[in-house]
PDB file of C-alpha atoms in Angstrom:
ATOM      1  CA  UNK A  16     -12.952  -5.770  31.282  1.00  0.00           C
ATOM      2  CA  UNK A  17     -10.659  -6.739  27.972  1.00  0.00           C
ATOM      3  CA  UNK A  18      -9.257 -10.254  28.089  1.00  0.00           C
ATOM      4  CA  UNK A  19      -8.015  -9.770  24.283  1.00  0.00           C
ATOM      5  CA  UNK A  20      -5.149  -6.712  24.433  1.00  0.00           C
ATOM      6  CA  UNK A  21      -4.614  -4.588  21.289  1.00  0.00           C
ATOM      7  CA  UNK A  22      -1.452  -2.956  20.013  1.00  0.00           C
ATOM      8  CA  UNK A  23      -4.058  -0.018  19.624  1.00  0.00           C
ATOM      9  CA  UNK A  24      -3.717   2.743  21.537  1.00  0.00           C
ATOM     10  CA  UNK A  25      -6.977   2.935  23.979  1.00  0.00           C
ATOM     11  CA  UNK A  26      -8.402   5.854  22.400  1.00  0.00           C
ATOM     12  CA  UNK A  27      -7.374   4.393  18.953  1.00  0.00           C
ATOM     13  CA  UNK A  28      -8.913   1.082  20.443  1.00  0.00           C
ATOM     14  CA  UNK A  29     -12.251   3.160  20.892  1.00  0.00           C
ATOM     15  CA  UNK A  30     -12.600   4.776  17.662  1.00  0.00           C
ATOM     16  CA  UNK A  31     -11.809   1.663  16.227  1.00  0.00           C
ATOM     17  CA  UNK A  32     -14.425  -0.171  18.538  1.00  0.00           C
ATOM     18  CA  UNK A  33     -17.042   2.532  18.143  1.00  0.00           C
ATOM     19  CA  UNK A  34     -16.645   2.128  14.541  1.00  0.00           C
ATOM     20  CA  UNK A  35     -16.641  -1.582  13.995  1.00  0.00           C
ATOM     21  CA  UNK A  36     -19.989  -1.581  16.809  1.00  0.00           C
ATOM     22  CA  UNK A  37     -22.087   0.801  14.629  1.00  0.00           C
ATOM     23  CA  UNK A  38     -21.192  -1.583  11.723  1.00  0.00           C
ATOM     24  CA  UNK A  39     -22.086  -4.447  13.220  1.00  0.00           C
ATOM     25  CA  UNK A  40     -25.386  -3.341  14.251  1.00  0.00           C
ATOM     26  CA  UNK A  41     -26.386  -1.818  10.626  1.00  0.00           C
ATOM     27  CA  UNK A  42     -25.330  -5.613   9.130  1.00  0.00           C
ATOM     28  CA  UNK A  43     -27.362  -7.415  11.469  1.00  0.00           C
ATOM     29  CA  UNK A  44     -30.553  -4.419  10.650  1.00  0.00           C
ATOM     30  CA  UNK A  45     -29.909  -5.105   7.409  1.00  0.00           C
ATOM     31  CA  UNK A  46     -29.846  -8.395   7.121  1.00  0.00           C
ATOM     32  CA  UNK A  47     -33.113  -8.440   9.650  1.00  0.00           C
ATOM     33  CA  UNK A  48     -34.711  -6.140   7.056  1.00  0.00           C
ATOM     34  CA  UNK A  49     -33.993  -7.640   3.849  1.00  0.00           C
ATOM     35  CA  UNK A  50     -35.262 -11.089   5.621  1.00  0.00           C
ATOM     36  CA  UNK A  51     -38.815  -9.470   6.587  1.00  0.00           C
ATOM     37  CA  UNK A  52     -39.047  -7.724   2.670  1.00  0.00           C
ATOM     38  CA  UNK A  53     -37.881 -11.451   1.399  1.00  0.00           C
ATOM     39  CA  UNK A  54     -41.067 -12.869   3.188  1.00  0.00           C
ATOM     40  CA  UNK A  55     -43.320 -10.611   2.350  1.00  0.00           C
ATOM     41  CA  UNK A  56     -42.863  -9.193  -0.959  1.00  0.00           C
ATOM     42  CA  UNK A  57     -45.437  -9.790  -3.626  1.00  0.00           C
ATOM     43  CA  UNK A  58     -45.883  -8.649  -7.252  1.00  0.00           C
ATOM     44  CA  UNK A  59     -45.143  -9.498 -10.739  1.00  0.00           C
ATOM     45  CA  UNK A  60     -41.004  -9.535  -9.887  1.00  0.00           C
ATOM     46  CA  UNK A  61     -41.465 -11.757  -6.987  1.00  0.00           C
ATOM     47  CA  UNK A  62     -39.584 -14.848  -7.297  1.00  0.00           C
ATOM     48  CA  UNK A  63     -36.647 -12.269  -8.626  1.00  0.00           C
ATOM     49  CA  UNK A  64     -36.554  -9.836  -5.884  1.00  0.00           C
ATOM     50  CA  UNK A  65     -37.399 -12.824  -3.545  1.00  0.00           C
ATOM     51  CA  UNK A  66     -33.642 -14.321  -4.634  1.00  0.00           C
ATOM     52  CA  UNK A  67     -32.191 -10.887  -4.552  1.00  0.00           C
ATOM     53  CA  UNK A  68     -32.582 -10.306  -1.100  1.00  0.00           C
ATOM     54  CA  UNK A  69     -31.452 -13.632   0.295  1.00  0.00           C
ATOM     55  CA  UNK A  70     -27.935 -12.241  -1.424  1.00  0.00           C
ATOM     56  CA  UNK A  71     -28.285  -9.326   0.599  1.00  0.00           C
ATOM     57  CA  UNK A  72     -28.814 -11.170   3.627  1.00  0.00           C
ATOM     58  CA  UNK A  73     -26.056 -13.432   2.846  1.00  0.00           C
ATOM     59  CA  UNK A  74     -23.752 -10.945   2.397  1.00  0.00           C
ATOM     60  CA  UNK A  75     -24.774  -8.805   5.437  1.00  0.00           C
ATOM     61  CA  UNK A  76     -24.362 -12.356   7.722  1.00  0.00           C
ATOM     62  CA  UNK A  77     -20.999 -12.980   6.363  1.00  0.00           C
ATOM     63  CA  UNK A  78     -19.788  -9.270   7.022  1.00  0.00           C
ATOM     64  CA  UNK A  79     -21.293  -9.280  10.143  1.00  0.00           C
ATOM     65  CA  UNK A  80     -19.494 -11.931  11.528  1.00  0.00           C
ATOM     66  CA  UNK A  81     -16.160 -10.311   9.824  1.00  0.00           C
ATOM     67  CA  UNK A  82     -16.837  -7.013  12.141  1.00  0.00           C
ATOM     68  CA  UNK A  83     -17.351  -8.484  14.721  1.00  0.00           C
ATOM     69  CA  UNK A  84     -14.642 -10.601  14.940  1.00  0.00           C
ATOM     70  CA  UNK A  85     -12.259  -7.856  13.920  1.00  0.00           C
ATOM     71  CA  UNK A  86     -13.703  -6.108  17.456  1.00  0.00           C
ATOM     72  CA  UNK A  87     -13.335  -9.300  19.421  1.00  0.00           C
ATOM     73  CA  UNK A  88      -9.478  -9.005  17.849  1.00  0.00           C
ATOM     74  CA  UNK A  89      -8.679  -5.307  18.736  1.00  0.00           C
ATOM     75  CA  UNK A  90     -10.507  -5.846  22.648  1.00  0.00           C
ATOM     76  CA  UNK A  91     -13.705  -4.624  21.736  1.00  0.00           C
ATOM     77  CA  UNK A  92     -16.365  -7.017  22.601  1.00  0.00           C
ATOM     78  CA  UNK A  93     -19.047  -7.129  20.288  1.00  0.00           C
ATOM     79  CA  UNK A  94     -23.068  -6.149  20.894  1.00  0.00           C
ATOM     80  CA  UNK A  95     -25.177  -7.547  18.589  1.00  0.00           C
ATOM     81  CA  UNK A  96     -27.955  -8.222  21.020  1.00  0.00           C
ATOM     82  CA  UNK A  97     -31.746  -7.152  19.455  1.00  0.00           C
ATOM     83  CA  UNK A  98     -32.108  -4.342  21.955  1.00  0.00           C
ATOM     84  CA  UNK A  99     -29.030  -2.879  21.020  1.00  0.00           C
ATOM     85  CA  UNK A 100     -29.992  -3.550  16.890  1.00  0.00           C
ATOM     86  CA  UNK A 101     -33.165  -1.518  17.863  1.00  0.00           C
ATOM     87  CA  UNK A 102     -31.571   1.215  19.597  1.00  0.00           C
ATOM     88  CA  UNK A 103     -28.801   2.090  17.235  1.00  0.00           C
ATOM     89  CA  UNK A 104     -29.581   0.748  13.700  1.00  0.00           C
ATOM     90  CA  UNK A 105     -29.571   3.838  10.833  1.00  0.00           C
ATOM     91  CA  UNK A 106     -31.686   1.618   9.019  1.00  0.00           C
ATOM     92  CA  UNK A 107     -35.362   2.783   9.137  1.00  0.00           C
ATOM     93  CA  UNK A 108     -38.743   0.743  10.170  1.00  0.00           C
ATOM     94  CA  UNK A 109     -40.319  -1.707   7.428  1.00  0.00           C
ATOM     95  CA  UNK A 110     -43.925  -1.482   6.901  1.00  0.00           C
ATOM     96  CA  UNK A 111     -45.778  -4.430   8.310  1.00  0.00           C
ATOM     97  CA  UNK A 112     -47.757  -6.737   5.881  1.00  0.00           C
ATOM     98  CA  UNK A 113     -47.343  -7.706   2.407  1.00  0.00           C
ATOM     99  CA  UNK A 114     -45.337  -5.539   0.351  1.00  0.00           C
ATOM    100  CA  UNK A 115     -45.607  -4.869  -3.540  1.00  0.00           C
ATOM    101  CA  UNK A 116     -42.413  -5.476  -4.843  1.00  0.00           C
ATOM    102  CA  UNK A 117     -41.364  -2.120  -5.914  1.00  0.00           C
ATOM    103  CA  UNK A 118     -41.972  -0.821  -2.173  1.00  0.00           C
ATOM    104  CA  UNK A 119     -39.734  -3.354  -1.035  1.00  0.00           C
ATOM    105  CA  UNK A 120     -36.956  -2.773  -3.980  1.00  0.00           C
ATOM    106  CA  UNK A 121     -37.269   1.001  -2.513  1.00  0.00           C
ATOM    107  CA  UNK A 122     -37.112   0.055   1.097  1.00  0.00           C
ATOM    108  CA  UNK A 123     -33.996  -1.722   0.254  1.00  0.00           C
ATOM    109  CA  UNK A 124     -32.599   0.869  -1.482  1.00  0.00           C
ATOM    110  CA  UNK A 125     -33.311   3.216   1.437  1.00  0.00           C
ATOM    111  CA  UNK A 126     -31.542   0.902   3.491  1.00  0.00           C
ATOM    112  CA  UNK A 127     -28.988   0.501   1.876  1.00  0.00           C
ATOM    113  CA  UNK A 128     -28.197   4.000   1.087  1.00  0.00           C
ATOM    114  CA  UNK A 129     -28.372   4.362   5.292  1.00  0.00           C
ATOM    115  CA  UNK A 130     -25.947   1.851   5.925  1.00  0.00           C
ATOM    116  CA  UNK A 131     -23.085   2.615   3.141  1.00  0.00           C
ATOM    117  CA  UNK A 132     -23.375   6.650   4.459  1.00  0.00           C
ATOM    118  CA  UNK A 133     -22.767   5.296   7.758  1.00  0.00           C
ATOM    119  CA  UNK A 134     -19.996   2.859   6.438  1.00  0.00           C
ATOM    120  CA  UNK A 135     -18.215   5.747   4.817  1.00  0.00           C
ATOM    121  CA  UNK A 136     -18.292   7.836   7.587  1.00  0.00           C
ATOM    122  CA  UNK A 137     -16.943   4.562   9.451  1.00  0.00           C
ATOM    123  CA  UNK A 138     -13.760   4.470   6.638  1.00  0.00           C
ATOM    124  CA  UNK A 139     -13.074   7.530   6.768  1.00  0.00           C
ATOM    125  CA  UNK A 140     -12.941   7.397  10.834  1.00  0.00           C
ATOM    126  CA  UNK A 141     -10.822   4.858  10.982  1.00  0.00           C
ATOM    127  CA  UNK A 142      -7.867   5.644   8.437  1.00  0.00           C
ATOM    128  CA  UNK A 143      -5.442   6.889  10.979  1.00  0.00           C
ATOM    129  CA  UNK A 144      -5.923   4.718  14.178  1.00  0.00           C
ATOM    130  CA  UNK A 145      -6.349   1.259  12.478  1.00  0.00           C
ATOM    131  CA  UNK A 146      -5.970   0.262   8.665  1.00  0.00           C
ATOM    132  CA  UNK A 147      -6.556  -2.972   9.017  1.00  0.00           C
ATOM    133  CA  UNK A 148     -10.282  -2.068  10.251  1.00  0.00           C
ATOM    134  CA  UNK A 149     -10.739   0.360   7.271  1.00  0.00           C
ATOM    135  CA  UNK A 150      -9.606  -2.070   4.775  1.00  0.00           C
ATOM    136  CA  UNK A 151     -12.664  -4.447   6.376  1.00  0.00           C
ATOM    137  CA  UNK A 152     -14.582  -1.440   5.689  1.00  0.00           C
ATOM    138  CA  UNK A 153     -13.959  -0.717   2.689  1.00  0.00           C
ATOM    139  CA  UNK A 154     -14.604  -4.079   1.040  1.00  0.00           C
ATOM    140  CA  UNK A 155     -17.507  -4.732   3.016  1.00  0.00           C
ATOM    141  CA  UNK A 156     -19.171  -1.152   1.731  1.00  0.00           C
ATOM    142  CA  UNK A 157     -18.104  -1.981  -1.880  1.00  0.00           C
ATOM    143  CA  UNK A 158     -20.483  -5.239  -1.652  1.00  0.00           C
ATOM    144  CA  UNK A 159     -23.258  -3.191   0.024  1.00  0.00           C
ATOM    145  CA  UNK A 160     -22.830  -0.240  -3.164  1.00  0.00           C
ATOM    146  CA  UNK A 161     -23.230  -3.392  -5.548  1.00  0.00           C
ATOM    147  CA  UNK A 162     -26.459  -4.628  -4.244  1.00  0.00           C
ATOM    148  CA  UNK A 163     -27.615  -0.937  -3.781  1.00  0.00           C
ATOM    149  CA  UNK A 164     -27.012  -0.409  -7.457  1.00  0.00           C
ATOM    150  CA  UNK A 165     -28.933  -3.471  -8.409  1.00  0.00           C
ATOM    151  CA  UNK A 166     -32.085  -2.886  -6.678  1.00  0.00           C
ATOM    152  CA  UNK A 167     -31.796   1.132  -7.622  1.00  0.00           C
ATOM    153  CA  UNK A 168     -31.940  -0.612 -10.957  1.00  0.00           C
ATOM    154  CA  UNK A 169     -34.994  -2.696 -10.263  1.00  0.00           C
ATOM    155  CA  UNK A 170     -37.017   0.236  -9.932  1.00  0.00           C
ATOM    156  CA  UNK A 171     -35.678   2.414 -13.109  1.00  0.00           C
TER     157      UNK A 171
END
């Protein structure tokens, strides 16, 4: 059932929707994983990765809630539920425990890099059937590529 009708075509509507879901569910991973690193990273650059990554989560919130409103606009209703996050995230499993804090500047960066490959993928897929979704996109993946380069440069 769609309440909310789309100018999109329906199989431009599920491209779309497919697209905007998979990007939803890597921005609320994210911002789960960056969260769990932010508690439990220790080491010399603590305090300064511990700020870093509430950015990251910050920024993976806000464009969360961007995606999935843009699917709530085209008639795509929006799955952020945990079980789906588990099922369908790119992102891979964080250690449990404490974690020195150039582990957890790599397992950001690993993240990270998961996410914006999906993302492009995601632009790229959604160029024809709905530029208004790509343009989302396409900022959103420019944000993640800044933090990525910062914490690649933590660890240099």
């Amino acid at each position: 059932m769609s309440v909310v009708k789309s100018p999109l075509s329906e199989q431009d509507r599920k491209i779309v929707g497919d697209a905007l879901q998979g990007a939803l569910v890597d921005l609320v991973d994210l911002s789960l994983v960056a969260k769990q690193v932010h508690w439990t990273v220790v080491g010399p650059r603590f305090r300064s990765i511990h700020l870093q990554l509430d950015e990251v989560v910050a920024s993976a919130r806000l464009h969360a809630d961007t995606v999935a409103e843009r699917a709530s606009a085209v008639g795509v209703a929006p799955d952020g539920r945990a079980g789906t996050v588990a099922k369908t995230s790119g992102i891979g499993q964080v250690g449990d425990g404490w974690q020195k804090d150039t582990a957890a500047v790599q397992t950001l960066v690993d993240a990270l890099h998961a996410v914006i490959t999906r993302m492009r993928k995601r632009i790229t897929d959604t160029a024809d059937p709905d530029p208004v979704t790509q343009d989302i996109l396409i900022g959103l993946t420019g944000d993640l590529e800044k933090h990525h380069w910062m914490f690649q440069a933590e660890n240099a």
